Amino acid sequence: MASQIFKPYRAMGYICDNVPVQLQYHGTETFLITSIGKSYHMYNTKKLNLLFVGEQQPRNIKAIAIRKNLVFCSCGPDINIYSRGDKVDELKGQHRKSIISLLVFGDHLLSISKDREMVVWSIKEKKAITKIQFKEDFTPTVIMHPSTYLNKILIGSEEGQLQLWNIKSKKKIYEFEGWNSKVTTIQQSPALDVVGIGLQDGRIIIHNLKFDETITTFTHINGGEITCLAFRTDQKIPMIASASTKGEVIFWDLDKKELVSIMKNVHRSVTSLQFLKNQPVMLTSGNDNSVKMWIFDISQSEPRLLRFRSGHSKPPTKVRFYENNMKILSISEDRSFRCFYTFNDKR
């Protein structure tokens, strides 16, 4: 048996990396899953307390997907399956290159690798049931399932086009010409057939898939790549939030088709943006090693910070034990000073 002396225990001050966070719903409770390199953290959203730490993988996580109590994490060309922090199964032997995107689709899990290959897995049977190889002129970047579109998925590409596929028949149904810019994110709107599409050049396209018609277009005037989109679902006024590599979050009124407000310096670069279901609460994460929750007060167009978890955004330069080794003090290249508890998750 291998020695356990130098086995990692937990990473202090490591909150998240640049992999988008995921929300997991259990009844009335909501949990947050963040990637921390070769492992992941699970927090509750009530107080952002750390609940579970996943087992260490041999490679860094590049994508996470959630189904009920299961967490799917990419590990190179393979997928590890976890429950409450413990590895319970794995999916392997199909991809030749590293997996870059995962999507849970009913009882199926879809994975896309760097070599433009998509595999459809049966979650119940733990085996691959379909494999699709995309052509050289179509490099997938993002994948989503349009609501009510049976057996169909929408895929964005580096080249700018989007394709609608039926995974059961393995046929491409339709190709959208795109807008001459890399597709970075796609988000389902509360309205059927309508999606929000984020582009590398800073544009947000609200598009009707059924008629292949653009409803409206918004643009981040300060530049930056659109990293994520989220539609607010807790109010009558339709609103979409967009985030960019510039660290901004912008809110847009979909009825008036105009800008509502701009939040600057939310993160160094925003990697995740989600609204909690039917709540005036927004969650963001960034590549600055922080997760933040924001809440909209009544008649407020811009949310206030509700709670957050953060660590150093740059490597520590000095680390010292303190108070009988119960705490660790650290300073970093980001010019911040922090105190961490060594044996528990107090902040």
Coordinates of C-alpha atoms in Angstrom, one line a residue:
M1 CA 0.0 0.0 0.0
A2 CA 1.4 3.4 -1.0
S3 CA 2.3 5.8 1.8
Q4 CA -0.3 8.3 2.9
I5 CA 2.1 10.7 4.4
F6 CA 2.3 13.1 1.5
K7 CA -1.3 12.6 0.2
P8 CA -3.0 16.0 -0.3
Y9 CA -5.5 16.8 2.5
R10 CA -7.1 20.0 1.2
A11 CA -6.2 23.2 -0.6
M12 CA -6.5 26.3 1.6
G13 CA -7.5 29.5 -0.1
Y14 CA -8.3 27.7 -3.4
I15 CA -11.8 28.7 -4.3
C16 CA -12.1 28.2 -8.1
D17 CA -10.2 28.2 -11.3
N18 CA -11.2 29.3 -14.8
V19 CA -13.6 26.3 -15.3
P20 CA -17.3 27.6 -15.2
V21 CA -19.0 26.7 -11.9
Q22 CA -22.1 24.5 -11.8
L23 CA -25.3 24.7 -9.6
Q24 CA -26.8 21.5 -8.2
Y25 CA -30.4 21.6 -7.0
H26 CA -31.8 19.3 -4.2
G27 CA -35.4 20.2 -3.3
T28 CA -35.2 23.7 -1.8
E29 CA -31.5 23.6 -1.4
T30 CA -28.9 24.8 -4.0
F31 CA -25.3 23.8 -4.0
L32 CA -22.3 25.2 -5.9
I33 CA -19.6 23.1 -7.6
T34 CA -16.3 24.7 -8.4
S35 CA -13.2 23.3 -10.0
I36 CA -9.9 23.6 -8.2
G37 CA -7.4 22.1 -10.6
K38 CA -7.3 18.4 -10.1
S39 CA -10.3 18.3 -7.7
Y40 CA -13.5 20.2 -7.0
H41 CA -15.3 21.8 -4.1
M42 CA -19.0 21.7 -3.2
Y43 CA -20.5 24.7 -1.3
N44 CA -24.0 25.5 -0.1
T45 CA -25.4 28.8 -1.4
K46 CA -27.0 29.8 1.9
K47 CA -23.6 30.8 3.5
L48 CA -21.1 29.5 1.0
N49 CA -19.8 26.9 3.5
L50 CA -17.6 24.2 2.1
L51 CA -19.3 20.8 2.3
F52 CA -17.3 18.3 0.3
V53 CA -13.9 18.1 -1.5
G54 CA -13.6 15.7 -4.4
E55 CA -10.8 13.2 -4.8
Q56 CA -7.7 14.2 -6.6
Q57 CA -7.5 13.4 -10.3
P58 CA -4.3 12.7 -12.2
R59 CA -5.1 15.6 -14.6
N60 CA -6.7 19.1 -14.3
I61 CA -10.4 19.3 -14.7
K62 CA -11.5 21.1 -17.9
A63 CA -15.2 20.7 -17.7
I64 CA -17.9 19.8 -15.1
A65 CA -21.5 18.7 -15.4
I66 CA -24.2 17.8 -12.9
R67 CA -27.0 15.3 -12.8
K68 CA -28.9 14.9 -9.5
N69 CA -26.3 13.9 -6.9
L70 CA -23.6 13.0 -9.5
V71 CA -20.7 15.2 -10.5
F72 CA -19.0 14.5 -13.8
C73 CA -15.5 15.8 -14.2
S74 CA -13.3 15.6 -17.3
C75 CA -9.9 14.1 -16.8
G76 CA -7.9 14.3 -20.1
P77 CA -9.8 12.0 -22.5
D78 CA -11.8 10.3 -19.7
I79 CA -14.7 11.3 -17.4
N80 CA -14.7 10.6 -13.6
I81 CA -18.0 10.4 -11.8
Y82 CA -18.3 11.5 -8.1
S83 CA -21.0 11.5 -5.4
R84 CA -20.5 13.5 -2.2
G85 CA -16.8 13.9 -2.9
D86 CA -16.1 10.2 -3.6
K87 CA -15.4 8.7 -7.0
V88 CA -18.0 6.1 -7.9
D89 CA -17.4 5.3 -11.6
E90 CA -15.7 6.5 -14.8
L91 CA -16.3 6.7 -18.5
K92 CA -13.3 6.0 -20.7
G93 CA -11.9 4.5 -23.9
Q94 CA -13.7 6.6 -26.4
H95 CA -11.9 10.0 -26.8
R96 CA -8.4 10.2 -28.1
K97 CA -7.8 13.9 -27.1
S98 CA -8.7 15.9 -23.9
I99 CA -12.4 16.7 -23.3
I100 CA -13.2 20.4 -23.4
S101 CA -17.0 20.4 -22.8
L102 CA -19.7 18.3 -21.0
L103 CA -23.5 18.5 -21.1
V104 CA -26.1 16.5 -19.3
F105 CA -29.0 15.8 -21.6
G106 CA -31.7 13.8 -19.9
D107 CA -30.3 10.3 -19.2
H108 CA -27.3 11.0 -21.4
L109 CA -24.0 12.8 -21.0
L110 CA -22.4 14.5 -24.0
S111 CA -18.7 15.1 -24.2
I112 CA -16.7 17.0 -26.8
S113 CA -12.9 16.7 -27.2
K114 CA -10.2 18.8 -28.8
D115 CA -10.2 16.7 -32.0
R116 CA -13.8 17.7 -32.9
E117 CA -15.3 14.5 -31.7
M118 CA -18.5 14.2 -29.7
V119 CA -19.5 11.1 -27.7
V120 CA -23.0 10.4 -26.3
W121 CA -22.9 8.3 -23.1
S122 CA -25.7 6.5 -21.3
I123 CA -25.5 7.6 -17.7
K124 CA -27.4 4.6 -16.5
E125 CA -25.5 2.0 -18.5
K126 CA -22.1 3.8 -18.2
K127 CA -21.2 3.2 -21.8
A128 CA -21.0 5.2 -25.1
I129 CA -23.9 4.8 -27.4
T130 CA -23.2 7.4 -30.2
K131 CA -20.1 9.0 -31.6
I132 CA -20.1 12.0 -34.0
Q133 CA -17.0 13.4 -35.8
F134 CA -17.3 17.0 -37.0
K135 CA -15.7 18.2 -40.2
E136 CA -12.4 20.1 -40.2
D137 CA -14.2 23.4 -41.0
F138 CA -16.3 23.2 -37.8
T139 CA -14.5 23.3 -34.4
P140 CA -16.9 23.0 -31.5
T141 CA -16.6 25.5 -28.7
V142 CA -19.9 25.2 -26.8
I143 CA -22.9 22.9 -26.6
M144 CA -26.5 23.3 -25.3
H145 CA -29.9 21.7 -25.5
P146 CA -32.7 24.1 -26.6
S147 CA -35.8 23.6 -24.5
T148 CA -38.5 21.3 -25.9
Y149 CA -36.2 20.3 -28.9
L150 CA -36.5 16.5 -28.5
N151 CA -33.1 14.7 -29.0
K152 CA -31.6 17.9 -30.4
I153 CA -28.5 19.9 -29.4
L154 CA -27.1 23.2 -30.6
I155 CA -23.4 23.5 -31.0
G156 CA -21.3 26.7 -31.5
S157 CA -17.9 26.8 -33.2
E158 CA -14.7 28.7 -33.5
E159 CA -15.5 29.5 -37.1
G160 CA -18.7 31.2 -36.1
Q161 CA -21.3 28.8 -37.4
L162 CA -23.8 27.0 -35.3
Q163 CA -25.2 23.5 -36.0
L164 CA -28.4 21.8 -34.8
W165 CA -28.0 18.0 -34.5
N166 CA -30.3 15.1 -33.6
I167 CA -28.2 12.8 -31.4
K168 CA -30.6 9.9 -31.9
S169 CA -30.4 9.8 -35.7
K170 CA -26.8 11.2 -35.7
K171 CA -27.9 13.7 -38.4
K172 CA -27.2 17.4 -38.7
I173 CA -30.6 19.1 -39.1
Y174 CA -29.7 22.7 -39.8
E175 CA -26.7 25.0 -39.9
F176 CA -26.9 28.7 -38.8
E177 CA -24.5 30.9 -40.7
G178 CA -23.4 32.8 -37.6
W179 CA -22.0 36.3 -37.3
N180 CA -18.3 36.0 -38.4
S181 CA -17.0 35.6 -34.8
K182 CA -16.2 32.7 -32.5
V183 CA -19.2 31.5 -30.5
T184 CA -18.2 31.6 -26.8
T185 CA -21.5 30.8 -25.0
I186 CA -25.1 29.9 -25.7
Q187 CA -27.9 30.3 -23.2
Q188 CA -31.6 29.2 -23.3
S189 CA -34.0 32.1 -22.7
P190 CA -37.4 31.8 -20.9
A191 CA -39.1 32.0 -24.3
L192 CA -39.2 28.9 -26.4
D193 CA -37.1 28.8 -29.6
V194 CA -35.1 31.9 -28.4
V195 CA -31.5 31.7 -27.2
G196 CA -28.8 34.2 -26.3
I197 CA -25.5 33.8 -28.1
G198 CA -22.2 35.3 -26.9
L199 CA -19.4 36.1 -29.4
Q200 CA -15.7 36.7 -29.2
D201 CA -16.0 40.2 -30.6
G202 CA -18.2 41.4 -27.7
R203 CA -21.6 41.0 -29.2
I204 CA -24.7 39.3 -27.7
I205 CA -27.2 37.9 -30.2
I206 CA -30.8 37.2 -29.2
H207 CA -31.8 34.7 -31.9
N208 CA -34.9 32.8 -32.8
L209 CA -33.9 29.3 -33.8
K210 CA -37.2 28.3 -35.3
F211 CA -37.2 31.1 -37.9
D212 CA -33.4 31.6 -37.9
E213 CA -34.0 35.3 -37.2
T214 CA -32.0 37.7 -35.0
I215 CA -34.4 39.5 -32.6
T216 CA -31.8 42.0 -31.3
T217 CA -28.1 42.6 -30.8
F218 CA -26.2 44.1 -27.9
T219 CA -22.5 45.0 -27.8
H220 CA -20.0 45.5 -24.9
I221 CA -18.7 48.9 -25.7
N222 CA -15.5 48.4 -23.6
G223 CA -14.6 45.4 -25.7
G224 CA -13.6 42.0 -24.4
E225 CA -14.9 38.5 -25.3
I226 CA -18.3 37.5 -24.0
T227 CA -17.7 34.7 -21.5
C228 CA -21.2 33.9 -20.2
L229 CA -24.9 34.9 -20.4
A230 CA -27.8 34.5 -18.0
F231 CA -31.5 35.3 -18.3
R232 CA -33.2 36.6 -15.1
T233 CA -36.3 34.5 -14.3
D234 CA -37.7 36.0 -11.0
Q235 CA -39.4 39.1 -12.4
K236 CA -41.9 40.2 -15.1
I237 CA -39.4 42.5 -16.9
P238 CA -37.3 40.3 -19.2
M239 CA -33.6 40.9 -18.6
I240 CA -30.3 39.3 -19.7
A241 CA -27.0 39.7 -18.0
S242 CA -23.7 39.4 -20.0
A243 CA -20.1 39.1 -18.7
S244 CA -16.8 39.5 -20.4
T245 CA -13.0 39.0 -20.1
K246 CA -12.8 42.6 -19.1
G247 CA -14.4 41.7 -15.7
E248 CA -17.7 43.5 -16.4
V249 CA -21.3 42.4 -16.0
I250 CA -23.9 44.3 -18.0
F251 CA -27.7 44.1 -17.7
W252 CA -29.9 44.6 -20.7
D253 CA -33.7 45.2 -20.9
L254 CA -35.0 42.8 -23.5
D255 CA -38.4 44.7 -23.9
K256 CA -36.8 48.1 -24.5
K257 CA -33.7 46.6 -26.1
E258 CA -31.5 48.9 -24.1
L259 CA -28.7 48.9 -21.5
V260 CA -29.8 49.0 -17.9
S261 CA -26.6 49.1 -15.9
I262 CA -22.9 48.2 -15.9
M263 CA -21.0 46.6 -13.1
K264 CA -17.2 47.1 -13.5
N265 CA -14.4 45.1 -11.9
V266 CA -16.7 42.2 -10.8
H267 CA -13.7 39.9 -11.4
R268 CA -10.5 40.1 -13.2
S269 CA -12.2 38.1 -15.9
V270 CA -15.7 36.6 -15.4
T271 CA -15.9 32.9 -16.1
S272 CA -19.4 32.1 -14.7
L273 CA -22.7 34.0 -14.5
Q274 CA -25.9 32.4 -13.3
F275 CA -29.2 33.4 -11.7
L276 CA -30.6 31.1 -9.0
K277 CA -33.9 29.7 -10.0
N278 CA -36.8 32.2 -9.4
Q279 CA -34.7 34.2 -7.0
P280 CA -33.3 37.8 -7.2
V281 CA -29.8 36.3 -6.7
M282 CA -27.0 36.2 -9.2
L283 CA -23.8 34.2 -8.8
T284 CA -20.5 35.0 -10.5
S285 CA -17.0 33.5 -10.5
G286 CA -13.8 34.6 -12.1
N287 CA -10.2 33.6 -12.8
D288 CA -9.2 35.7 -9.8
N289 CA -10.0 32.8 -7.5
S290 CA -13.3 34.1 -6.2
V291 CA -17.0 33.3 -6.1
K292 CA -19.5 36.1 -5.4
M293 CA -23.3 36.1 -4.8
W294 CA -25.3 39.3 -5.6
I295 CA -28.8 40.2 -4.7
F296 CA -31.3 42.6 -6.3
D297 CA -33.2 44.7 -3.8
I298 CA -36.7 46.0 -4.8
S299 CA -36.7 48.4 -7.8
Q300 CA -32.9 48.1 -8.0
S301 CA -31.3 47.8 -11.5
E302 CA -27.9 46.8 -10.1
P303 CA -27.4 44.1 -7.4
R304 CA -25.4 44.5 -4.2
L305 CA -22.8 42.0 -3.0
L306 CA -24.5 39.5 -0.7
R307 CA -21.6 37.1 0.2
F308 CA -18.4 35.9 -1.3
R309 CA -15.5 33.4 -1.1
S310 CA -12.0 34.4 -2.3
G311 CA -8.4 33.5 -2.0
H312 CA -5.2 35.0 -3.5
S313 CA -5.5 35.8 -7.2
K314 CA -1.7 35.4 -7.6
P315 CA 0.8 33.0 -6.1
P316 CA 1.7 33.6 -2.4
T317 CA 5.2 34.9 -1.7
K318 CA 5.4 34.2 2.1
V319 CA 3.5 31.7 4.3
R320 CA 3.8 31.4 8.1
F321 CA 2.0 29.3 10.7
Y322 CA 0.3 31.2 13.5
E323 CA -1.4 30.5 16.9
N324 CA 0.0 27.0 17.5
N325 CA -0.3 26.1 13.9
M326 CA -4.1 26.6 13.9
K327 CA -3.8 29.3 11.3
I328 CA -1.7 30.2 8.3
L329 CA -0.8 33.8 7.4
S330 CA 0.1 34.5 3.8
I331 CA 0.9 37.4 1.5
S332 CA 0.8 37.3 -2.3
E333 CA 1.9 39.0 -5.5
D334 CA -1.6 40.4 -5.6
R335 CA -0.7 42.6 -2.6
S336 CA -3.2 41.0 -0.3
F337 CA -2.7 39.6 3.2
R338 CA -4.9 36.6 4.3
C339 CA -5.4 34.3 7.2
F340 CA -6.5 30.7 6.8
Y341 CA -7.6 28.1 9.3
T342 CA -5.7 24.9 8.9
F343 CA -8.1 22.4 10.3
N344 CA -11.5 23.7 9.3
D345 CA -13.2 26.0 6.8
K346 CA -13.6 29.1 8.9
R347 CA -13.2 32.4 7.2

